[in-house]
Coordinates of C-alpha atoms in Angstrom, one line a residue:
X1 CA 0.0 0.0 0.0
X2 CA 2.8 2.4 0.8
X3 CA 4.3 1.8 -2.6
X4 CA 1.0 2.4 -4.3
X5 CA 0.6 5.6 -2.3
X6 CA 4.1 6.8 -3.3
X7 CA 3.4 6.0 -7.0
X8 CA 0.1 7.9 -6.9
X9 CA 1.9 10.8 -5.3
X10 CA 4.4 11.0 -8.1
X11 CA 2.4 9.9 -11.1
X12 CA -1.2 10.5 -10.3
X13 CA -3.4 7.6 -11.5
X14 CA -0.8 6.3 -14.0
X15 CA 0.5 2.9 -12.8
X16 CA 4.2 2.5 -12.6
X17 CA 3.7 -1.1 -13.8
X18 CA 2.9 0.5 -17.2
X19 CA 6.1 2.5 -17.3
X20 CA 8.8 0.4 -15.7
X21 CA 9.7 -3.3 -16.2
X22 CA 8.7 -5.5 -13.3
X23 CA 12.2 -6.6 -12.6
X24 CA 13.1 -3.1 -11.4
X25 CA 10.1 -2.7 -9.1
X26 CA 11.8 -4.0 -6.0
X27 CA 14.9 -1.7 -6.5
X28 CA 12.7 1.3 -7.1
X29 CA 10.7 0.6 -4.0
X30 CA 13.8 0.5 -1.9
X31 CA 15.0 3.8 -3.4
X32 CA 11.7 5.5 -2.8
X33 CA 11.7 4.5 0.8
X34 CA 15.1 5.9 1.4
X35 CA 14.7 9.1 -0.7
X36 CA 11.1 10.2 -0.1
X37 CA 11.2 9.8 3.6
X38 CA 14.0 12.4 4.2
X39 CA 12.5 14.5 1.4
X40 CA 9.2 14.7 3.3
X41 CA 11.0 16.0 6.4
X42 CA 12.6 18.7 4.3
X43 CA 9.3 19.7 2.8
X44 CA 7.3 19.9 5.9
X45 CA 9.8 20.5 8.7
X46 CA 12.3 22.9 7.2
X47 CA 10.2 25.9 6.2
X48 CA 11.6 29.3 5.4
X49 CA 10.4 30.6 8.7
X50 CA 12.4 28.0 10.6
X51 CA 15.6 29.1 8.8
X52 CA 15.6 32.4 10.8
X53 CA 17.4 30.6 13.6
X54 CA 18.6 27.0 13.4
X55 CA 17.6 24.6 16.1
X56 CA 18.8 21.0 16.5
X57 CA 15.4 19.7 17.5
X58 CA 12.7 22.3 16.5
X59 CA 9.3 21.8 18.1
X60 CA 6.4 21.0 15.8
X61 CA 4.9 24.2 14.5
X62 CA 1.2 25.1 14.1
X63 CA 2.0 25.4 10.4
X64 CA 2.3 21.6 10.2
X65 CA -1.4 21.6 10.8
X66 CA -2.4 24.4 8.4
X67 CA -3.4 22.2 5.5
X68 CA 0.3 21.6 4.8
X69 CA 0.9 25.2 3.9
X70 CA 4.5 26.3 4.3
X71 CA 5.2 29.1 6.7
X72 CA 6.1 32.5 5.3
X73 CA 8.8 35.0 6.3
X74 CA 7.7 38.5 7.2
X75 CA 9.5 39.7 4.1
X76 CA 7.0 38.0 1.8
X77 CA 4.4 39.9 0.0
X78 CA 1.6 38.1 1.9
X79 CA 2.6 39.6 5.2
X80 CA 3.6 43.0 3.9
X81 CA 0.5 43.3 1.7
X82 CA -2.3 45.6 2.8
X83 CA -5.1 43.1 2.7
X84 CA -7.7 45.8 3.3
X85 CA -7.1 47.7 0.1
X86 CA -8.5 46.1 -2.9
X87 CA -11.6 45.2 -5.0
X88 CA -14.4 42.7 -5.0
X89 CA -14.1 40.1 -7.7
X90 CA -16.4 37.3 -8.8
X91 CA -16.3 34.0 -6.9
X92 CA -18.6 31.4 -8.5
X93 CA -17.7 28.9 -5.8
X94 CA -19.4 30.8 -3.1
X95 CA -21.4 30.6 -0.9
X96 CA -19.8 28.0 1.4
X97 CA -23.0 27.5 3.4
X98 CA -26.7 28.3 2.9
X99 CA -29.6 29.4 5.0
X100 CA -30.8 25.8 5.1
X101 CA -27.5 24.3 6.3
X102 CA -26.7 26.8 9.0
X103 CA -29.1 27.3 12.0
X104 CA -27.0 30.2 13.4
X105 CA -28.4 32.8 11.1
X106 CA -30.4 35.5 12.8
X107 CA -33.9 35.8 11.2
X108 CA -33.4 39.5 10.2
X109 CA -30.3 38.5 8.2
X110 CA -31.8 35.4 6.6
X111 CA -32.4 37.1 3.3
X112 CA -32.9 34.0 1.1
X113 CA -35.5 32.6 3.5
X114 CA -37.5 35.8 3.2
X115 CA -37.6 36.0 -0.5
X116 CA -34.6 38.0 -1.7
X117 CA -34.9 37.5 -5.5
X118 CA -31.2 37.8 -6.5
X119 CA -28.3 35.7 -5.3
X120 CA -25.3 37.3 -7.0
X121 CA -24.5 39.2 -3.8
X122 CA -23.2 36.0 -2.3
X123 CA -20.8 35.3 -5.1
X124 CA -17.9 37.7 -4.6
X125 CA -14.6 37.6 -2.8
X126 CA -12.2 40.3 -1.7
X127 CA -9.0 40.6 -3.7
X128 CA -6.3 42.8 -2.2
X129 CA -4.5 44.9 -4.8
X130 CA -1.0 43.5 -4.2
X131 CA -1.6 39.9 -3.1
X132 CA -4.2 37.3 -2.7
X133 CA -6.4 36.7 0.3
X134 CA -7.3 33.0 0.7
X135 CA -10.9 32.0 1.3
X136 CA -11.6 31.1 5.0
X137 CA -10.4 27.6 5.8
X138 CA -12.4 26.4 8.8
X139 CA -9.9 23.5 9.5
X140 CA -7.0 25.9 9.6
X141 CA -8.9 28.4 11.8
X142 CA -9.9 25.8 14.4
X143 CA -6.3 24.4 14.6
X144 CA -5.0 27.9 15.3
X145 CA -7.5 28.6 18.0
X146 CA -7.4 25.2 19.5
X147 CA -7.7 25.5 23.3
X148 CA -8.3 29.3 23.0
X149 CA -11.2 31.7 23.6
X150 CA -12.5 34.6 21.5
X151 CA -14.8 37.4 22.6
X152 CA -16.9 39.5 20.3
X153 CA -17.6 42.7 22.2
X154 CA -20.0 45.3 20.8
X155 CA -23.3 45.7 19.0
X156 CA -25.5 43.5 16.7
X157 CA -23.1 43.9 13.8
X158 CA -20.5 42.2 16.0
X159 CA -23.1 39.4 16.7
X160 CA -23.7 39.3 12.9
X161 CA -19.9 38.6 12.5
X162 CA -19.9 35.8 15.0
X163 CA -22.9 34.1 13.4
X164 CA -21.2 34.3 10.1
X165 CA -18.1 32.6 11.5
X166 CA -20.3 29.9 13.1
X167 CA -21.9 29.2 9.7
X168 CA -18.4 29.0 8.1
X169 CA -17.2 26.6 10.8
X170 CA -20.3 24.4 10.5
X171 CA -18.5 22.5 7.8
X172 CA -16.2 21.1 10.5
X173 CA -18.2 21.0 13.7
X174 CA -21.2 22.5 15.4
X175 CA -20.6 24.1 18.8
X176 CA -22.5 23.4 22.0
X177 CA -24.1 26.2 24.0
X178 CA -22.0 26.8 27.2
X179 CA -23.6 30.2 28.1
X180 CA -23.7 31.1 31.7
X181 CA -27.0 32.9 31.3
X182 CA -30.2 32.7 29.3
X183 CA -29.8 36.2 28.2
X184 CA -29.4 36.1 24.4
X185 CA -27.1 39.2 24.6
X186 CA -24.4 37.2 26.3
X187 CA -23.9 33.9 24.5
X188 CA -21.0 31.4 24.7
X189 CA -20.4 28.6 22.2
X190 CA -17.8 25.8 22.6
X191 CA -16.3 23.5 19.9
X192 CA -15.6 20.3 21.9
X193 CA -13.2 18.7 19.5
X194 CA -11.0 21.8 19.6
X195 CA -11.7 23.1 23.1
X196 CA -12.4 26.5 21.4
X197 CA -15.0 28.9 22.9
X198 CA -16.4 32.0 21.2
X199 CA -18.6 34.4 23.2
X200 CA -20.7 37.5 22.4
X201 CA -21.0 40.4 24.9
X202 CA -23.7 42.9 24.1
X203 CA -22.5 46.5 24.7
X204 CA -23.7 48.8 21.9
X205 CA -22.2 51.9 23.5
X206 CA -19.1 50.1 25.0
X207 CA -19.4 52.1 28.2
X208 CA -22.0 52.0 31.0
X209 CA -25.4 53.1 29.6
X210 CA -29.0 53.4 30.7
X211 CA -32.2 53.8 28.7
X212 CA -33.6 57.1 29.9
X213 CA -36.6 57.4 27.6
X214 CA -37.9 54.4 25.5
X215 CA -39.1 56.8 22.8
X216 CA -36.9 59.9 22.9
X217 CA -36.8 62.6 20.2
X218 CA -36.5 60.1 17.3
X219 CA -38.7 57.2 18.7
X220 CA -35.5 55.1 19.1
X221 CA -34.8 55.8 22.8
X222 CA -32.8 58.3 24.7
X223 CA -29.8 56.9 26.4
X224 CA -27.6 58.1 29.3
X225 CA -24.0 57.3 28.5
X226 CA -21.5 57.4 31.4
X227 CA -18.5 58.0 29.2
X228 CA -15.8 57.5 31.8
X229 CA -17.3 54.4 33.4
X230 CA -16.7 50.8 32.4
X231 CA -19.5 48.6 31.2
X232 CA -18.9 45.8 33.7
X233 CA -21.2 43.4 31.9
X234 CA -18.2 42.7 29.5
X235 CA -15.2 44.3 31.3
X236 CA -15.4 41.8 34.1
X237 CA -15.8 38.8 31.8
X238 CA -13.0 39.1 29.1
X239 CA -9.9 39.1 31.2
X240 CA -9.2 35.4 30.6
X241 CA -9.9 35.5 26.8
X242 CA -7.2 35.1 24.2
X243 CA -8.8 37.3 21.6
X244 CA -11.1 40.3 21.9
X245 CA -12.8 41.6 18.8
X246 CA -14.2 45.1 19.6
X247 CA -16.7 47.1 17.5
X248 CA -19.2 49.9 17.9
X249 CA -20.9 52.4 15.7
X250 CA -24.5 52.6 14.7
X251 CA -26.0 53.0 18.2
X252 CA -24.2 56.4 18.5
X253 CA -26.6 57.8 15.9
X254 CA -29.4 57.6 18.5
X255 CA -30.1 60.4 21.0
X256 CA -27.7 60.4 24.0
X257 CA -27.0 62.3 27.1
X258 CA -23.3 62.3 28.1
X259 CA -22.1 62.0 31.7
X260 CA -18.6 62.4 33.1
X261 CA -17.8 62.2 36.8
X262 CA -21.6 61.5 37.3
X263 CA -22.5 64.9 35.8
X264 CA -24.1 65.9 32.5
X265 CA -21.5 67.4 30.2
X266 CA -23.6 67.5 27.0
X267 CA -25.5 65.3 24.6
X268 CA -26.3 64.3 21.1
X269 CA -29.7 65.4 19.8
X270 CA -31.3 65.1 23.2
X271 CA -33.3 68.3 22.9
X272 CA -33.1 69.0 26.6
X273 CA -33.0 72.5 27.9
X274 CA -29.7 73.9 28.9
X275 CA -27.8 70.9 27.7
X276 CA -25.1 71.5 25.0
X277 CA -25.2 69.4 21.9
X278 CA -21.7 68.0 21.6
X279 CA -22.7 65.7 18.7
X280 CA -22.3 62.0 18.4
X281 CA -18.6 62.3 17.7
X282 CA -17.8 63.5 21.2
X283 CA -19.5 60.4 22.7
X284 CA -18.0 58.1 20.2
X285 CA -14.5 59.2 20.9
X286 CA -14.8 59.0 24.6
X287 CA -16.5 55.6 24.5
X288 CA -13.7 54.0 22.6
X289 CA -11.1 55.8 24.8
X290 CA -12.7 54.2 27.8
X291 CA -13.1 50.8 26.2
X292 CA -9.4 50.7 25.3
X293 CA -8.5 52.0 28.7
X294 CA -10.2 49.2 30.5
X295 CA -8.5 46.5 28.2
X296 CA -5.1 48.0 28.9
X297 CA -5.9 48.0 32.6
X298 CA -6.8 44.4 32.9
X299 CA -4.1 42.7 35.0
X300 CA -4.6 39.2 33.8
X301 CA -5.4 39.8 30.1
X302 CA -2.5 38.8 27.9
X303 CA -4.3 38.3 24.6
X304 CA -4.7 40.1 21.3
X305 CA -7.3 42.9 20.9
X306 CA -8.7 43.5 17.4
X307 CA -10.6 46.7 16.6
X308 CA -13.1 45.8 13.9
X309 CA -13.6 49.2 12.2
X310 CA -16.9 50.8 11.4
X311 CA -19.0 49.2 8.6
X312 CA -20.9 51.9 6.8
X313 CA -24.7 51.6 6.1
X314 CA -26.0 52.2 2.6
X315 CA -29.4 54.0 2.8
X316 CA -30.3 55.7 -0.4
X317 CA -33.3 58.0 -1.3
X318 CA -33.9 58.8 2.4
X319 CA -32.5 58.2 5.8
X320 CA -33.3 55.0 7.7
X321 CA -36.7 56.1 9.1
X322 CA -37.8 58.1 6.2
X323 CA -38.0 55.6 3.4
X324 CA -34.3 55.0 2.8
X325 CA -33.5 51.6 1.3
X326 CA -30.6 49.6 -0.2
X327 CA -31.7 47.9 -3.4
X328 CA -28.4 47.6 -5.4
X329 CA -27.4 44.1 -6.5
X330 CA -23.7 44.6 -7.3
X331 CA -20.7 45.9 -5.4
X332 CA -19.1 49.3 -6.2
X333 CA -15.7 49.5 -7.7
X334 CA -13.2 51.5 -5.5
X335 CA -13.3 54.4 -8.0
X336 CA -17.1 54.6 -7.8
X337 CA -17.5 55.8 -4.2
X338 CA -15.4 57.0 -1.3
X339 CA -15.6 57.3 2.5
X340 CA -16.9 60.7 3.4
X341 CA -19.0 62.7 5.8
X342 CA -20.1 61.1 9.0
X343 CA -18.7 57.7 8.1
X344 CA -15.3 59.2 7.5
X345 CA -15.4 61.1 10.8
X346 CA -16.3 58.0 12.8
X347 CA -13.6 55.9 11.1
X348 CA -10.9 58.5 11.8
X349 CA -12.0 58.7 15.4
X350 CA -11.5 54.9 15.7
X351 CA -8.1 55.1 14.1
X352 CA -6.9 57.9 16.3
X353 CA -8.1 56.3 19.6
X354 CA -6.7 53.0 18.4
X355 CA -3.2 54.3 17.8
X356 CA -3.1 56.0 21.2
X357 CA -4.2 52.8 22.9
X358 CA -1.9 50.7 20.9
X359 CA 1.1 52.7 22.1
X360 CA 0.1 52.2 25.7
X361 CA -0.5 48.5 25.1
X362 CA 3.0 48.0 23.7
X363 CA 4.5 49.4 26.9
X364 CA 2.5 46.8 28.8
X365 CA 3.3 43.9 26.5
X366 CA -0.2 43.8 25.0
X367 CA -1.1 43.4 21.3
X368 CA -3.6 45.6 19.5
X369 CA -4.5 44.8 15.8
X370 CA -6.6 46.7 13.3
X371 CA -9.2 44.6 11.6
X372 CA -10.0 47.3 9.0
X373 CA -13.2 46.2 7.3
X374 CA -14.4 49.8 6.4
X375 CA -13.2 50.1 2.8
X376 CA -14.3 46.6 1.8
X377 CA -17.8 47.1 3.2
X378 CA -18.2 50.6 1.8
X379 CA -18.1 48.9 -1.6
X380 CA -21.0 46.5 -0.7
X381 CA -24.3 48.3 -0.9
X382 CA -25.8 45.0 -2.2
X383 CA -25.1 43.0 0.9
X384 CA -27.8 44.2 3.3
X385 CA -31.2 42.6 4.1
X386 CA -33.3 45.6 3.1
X387 CA -36.9 44.4 3.4
X388 CA -35.9 40.7 3.3
X389 CA -35.7 40.1 7.1
X390 CA -39.4 39.1 7.5
X391 CA -42.3 37.8 5.5
X392 CA -44.0 40.5 3.4
X393 CA -47.4 39.8 5.0
X394 CA -46.1 40.1 8.6
X395 CA -47.4 43.0 10.5
X396 CA -44.1 44.2 11.9
X397 CA -42.7 47.7 12.5
X398 CA -39.3 47.3 10.9
X399 CA -37.4 49.7 8.7
X400 CA -35.4 48.6 5.7
X401 CA -32.3 47.1 7.1
X402 CA -29.2 48.6 5.4
X403 CA -27.0 48.2 8.5
X404 CA -26.7 44.5 9.0
X405 CA -25.5 42.0 6.5
X406 CA -27.2 39.0 4.8
X407 CA -25.9 35.6 5.6
X408 CA -24.4 34.2 3.5
X409 CA -23.0 37.5 2.2
X410 CA -20.1 39.9 2.2
X411 CA -19.6 39.8 6.0
X412 CA -18.2 36.3 5.5
X413 CA -15.1 37.9 4.2
X414 CA -14.4 39.2 7.7
X415 CA -13.4 35.7 8.6
X416 CA -11.0 35.7 5.6
X417 CA -9.4 38.8 7.1
X418 CA -9.3 37.4 10.6
X419 CA -7.7 34.1 9.7
X420 CA -5.0 35.8 7.7
X421 CA -4.3 38.0 10.7
X422 CA -4.2 35.0 13.1
X423 CA -1.7 33.3 10.7
X424 CA 0.5 36.4 11.0
X425 CA 0.3 36.2 14.8
X426 CA 1.5 32.6 14.6
X427 CA 4.4 33.6 12.4
X428 CA 5.4 36.5 14.8
X429 CA 5.1 34.2 17.8
X430 CA 7.3 31.6 16.2
X431 CA 9.9 34.2 15.2
X432 CA 10.1 35.5 18.7
X433 CA 10.4 32.0 20.1
X434 CA 13.2 31.1 17.7
X435 CA 15.1 34.3 18.5
X436 CA 15.0 33.6 22.2
X437 CA 16.2 30.0 21.9

């Protein structure tokens, strides 16, 4: 059997018996045994990464499990490439799951179930300008995160991301519910074969917040935000996690009253007498500053923090509560639109606060990484549920959803980004390990 396997490896389905006289088979078999065995060690155990520093007995690398992919040096184009700058290109192989094969899809993002007539929005992949971004490999991902934990911290778009990943991972294994509460805003899922747990922590404003008026000036609620106070519903839970994926954005469009040191300092569209309107941007900046501050202050946290940047909505012909909708069926090209206005301001605030927090984190030995989804998602006005989050005959008060993302859909690419970044973390860790030995 070993001989047959080696012959198939070298010649495909062509039998060596058809190519070489039988009298030489025994000699060739012996030669193969003594040549292919050391060759295999060279191919899989002597990657370019391991040449950085020689070791007599190098420990097995996670790369041995990454679908036999060779490790890459930091000087390669893959690691240097800006994976977040590119275009959407056709991908006829997609999608990699459907709404009938994945039970994790939230009803409001189950576009195909509720009658979306087109399907091309599922058949695109992100192509960086200067390199290629592999499609998410669930086996590779689960090997990298074996024995680890990942927390999605933020709003419903963050939950949207986690559900997308669960659907992509369903080709390997379904998780079991290990939540510590029945509250759907705080879920934990564990993959038993890999001892990997992912969790979602609901904190749409990132800081401590209270609903002050269920209706408010825009009928979407008026919230008190305590901009200098931690939201302990997540800050007390994430210290032991290996990865934190932080996000926030669309809830800051709602009316808010800002508190600092337990006193009102201003608001955003609160329409309260004698309260200065500081705009949403003030609260947004302070909220991220506080969220990053708490992560940097956690004494036991030694993991990696990813900031998943703002994903723009795509309302056209009106704002969200005034008839706006998103009915496009194809992505934009990068030269057809640009980030501007409110979306650009929110994005820049995130980058500025991230850079400040990252500097502090480095001094404490912590890692901050930028999961920059903004440009890619700006180009996908076709990926939202719109009206296809419920049956047409249902008597529900829902606006066209141009904020969340259909599943399957373009948000699945966020897992492509994340897996690439996790691979880079593995390479960095191995490099540091080799330099210190």
